[in-house]
Amino acid sequence: QEQCSNIAKYAHAQEVVITLSVSDGAFNMRIMDDGVGTDLSKLTEGVGLRNFVNRLKVHGGKVNIDSSPGKGFAVEIEMPLV
């Protein structure tokens, strides 16, 4: 929900792809857009992103963010199934 909100507010994306899967005892989700992207070295951890990452950590999850200016934004999460 947080990432979809960020896409609607900031990305200026034409396409968003959300992929959900389960493998090796983990739930995996990838949210990718073709928007403006960002320089990850300048990415600030605002309240929304911080809450998102902290919620994953509490449940043993991992997050990976991939983006660059003009190349869209992708967030991948992996959370163990209980």
Coordinates of C-alpha atoms in Angstrom, one line a residue:
Q1 CA 0.0 0.0 0.0
E2 CA 2.8 2.4 0.9
Q3 CA 4.6 1.9 -2.4
C4 CA 1.5 2.2 -4.5
S5 CA 0.7 5.5 -2.8
N6 CA 4.3 6.7 -3.5
I7 CA 3.9 5.7 -7.2
A8 CA 0.6 7.6 -7.5
K9 CA 2.1 10.7 -5.8
Y10 CA 5.6 10.9 -7.2
A11 CA 6.5 8.5 -10.0
H12 CA 4.6 9.8 -13.0
A13 CA 4.5 6.2 -14.1
Q14 CA 2.7 4.8 -17.1
E15 CA 2.9 1.2 -16.0
V16 CA 3.1 -0.6 -12.7
V17 CA 3.7 -4.3 -12.4
I18 CA 3.0 -6.2 -9.1
T19 CA 4.3 -9.7 -8.9
L20 CA 3.4 -12.0 -6.0
S21 CA 4.8 -15.5 -5.4
V22 CA 5.6 -18.1 -2.8
S23 CA 8.8 -20.2 -2.9
D24 CA 11.2 -21.9 -0.5
G25 CA 9.0 -21.1 2.5
A26 CA 8.8 -17.3 1.7
F27 CA 6.3 -14.9 0.4
N28 CA 7.8 -12.6 -2.3
M29 CA 6.4 -9.4 -3.8
R30 CA 7.9 -7.1 -6.4
I31 CA 6.4 -3.7 -7.2
M32 CA 8.0 -2.1 -10.3
D33 CA 7.1 1.1 -12.1
D34 CA 8.4 2.8 -15.2
G35 CA 8.3 6.3 -13.6
V36 CA 10.9 8.9 -13.0
G37 CA 13.0 6.8 -10.6
T38 CA 15.5 8.2 -8.1
D39 CA 19.1 8.3 -7.2
L40 CA 19.4 5.8 -4.4
S41 CA 22.3 7.6 -2.8
K42 CA 20.0 10.5 -2.3
L43 CA 17.0 8.5 -1.2
T44 CA 15.8 9.7 2.2
E45 CA 14.2 7.3 4.6
G46 CA 10.9 9.2 5.2
V47 CA 8.3 8.1 7.7
G48 CA 6.5 5.9 5.2
L49 CA 9.6 4.1 4.0
R50 CA 10.9 3.7 7.5
N51 CA 7.6 2.2 8.7
F52 CA 7.5 -0.1 5.7
V53 CA 11.1 -1.4 6.3
N54 CA 10.5 -1.7 10.1
R55 CA 7.3 -3.7 9.7
L56 CA 9.2 -6.2 7.4
K57 CA 12.1 -6.5 9.9
V58 CA 9.7 -7.3 12.8
H59 CA 8.5 -10.3 10.8
G60 CA 11.9 -11.4 9.6
G61 CA 11.5 -9.9 6.2
K62 CA 14.0 -8.4 3.8
V63 CA 13.6 -5.5 1.4
N64 CA 15.6 -4.6 -1.7
I65 CA 15.2 -1.3 -3.6
D66 CA 16.4 -0.7 -7.2
S67 CA 16.1 2.6 -9.0
S68 CA 18.0 5.2 -10.9
P69 CA 16.9 8.5 -12.4
G70 CA 14.7 8.0 -15.5
K71 CA 14.7 4.2 -15.0
G72 CA 11.7 3.6 -12.8
F73 CA 11.6 2.2 -9.3
A74 CA 11.4 -1.4 -8.0
V75 CA 10.8 -2.7 -4.5
E76 CA 11.2 -6.4 -3.7
I77 CA 10.3 -7.9 -0.4
E78 CA 10.7 -11.4 1.0
M79 CA 8.9 -12.5 4.1
P80 CA 9.1 -16.0 5.7
L81 CA 5.9 -18.0 5.8
V82 CA 5.0 -18.9 9.3

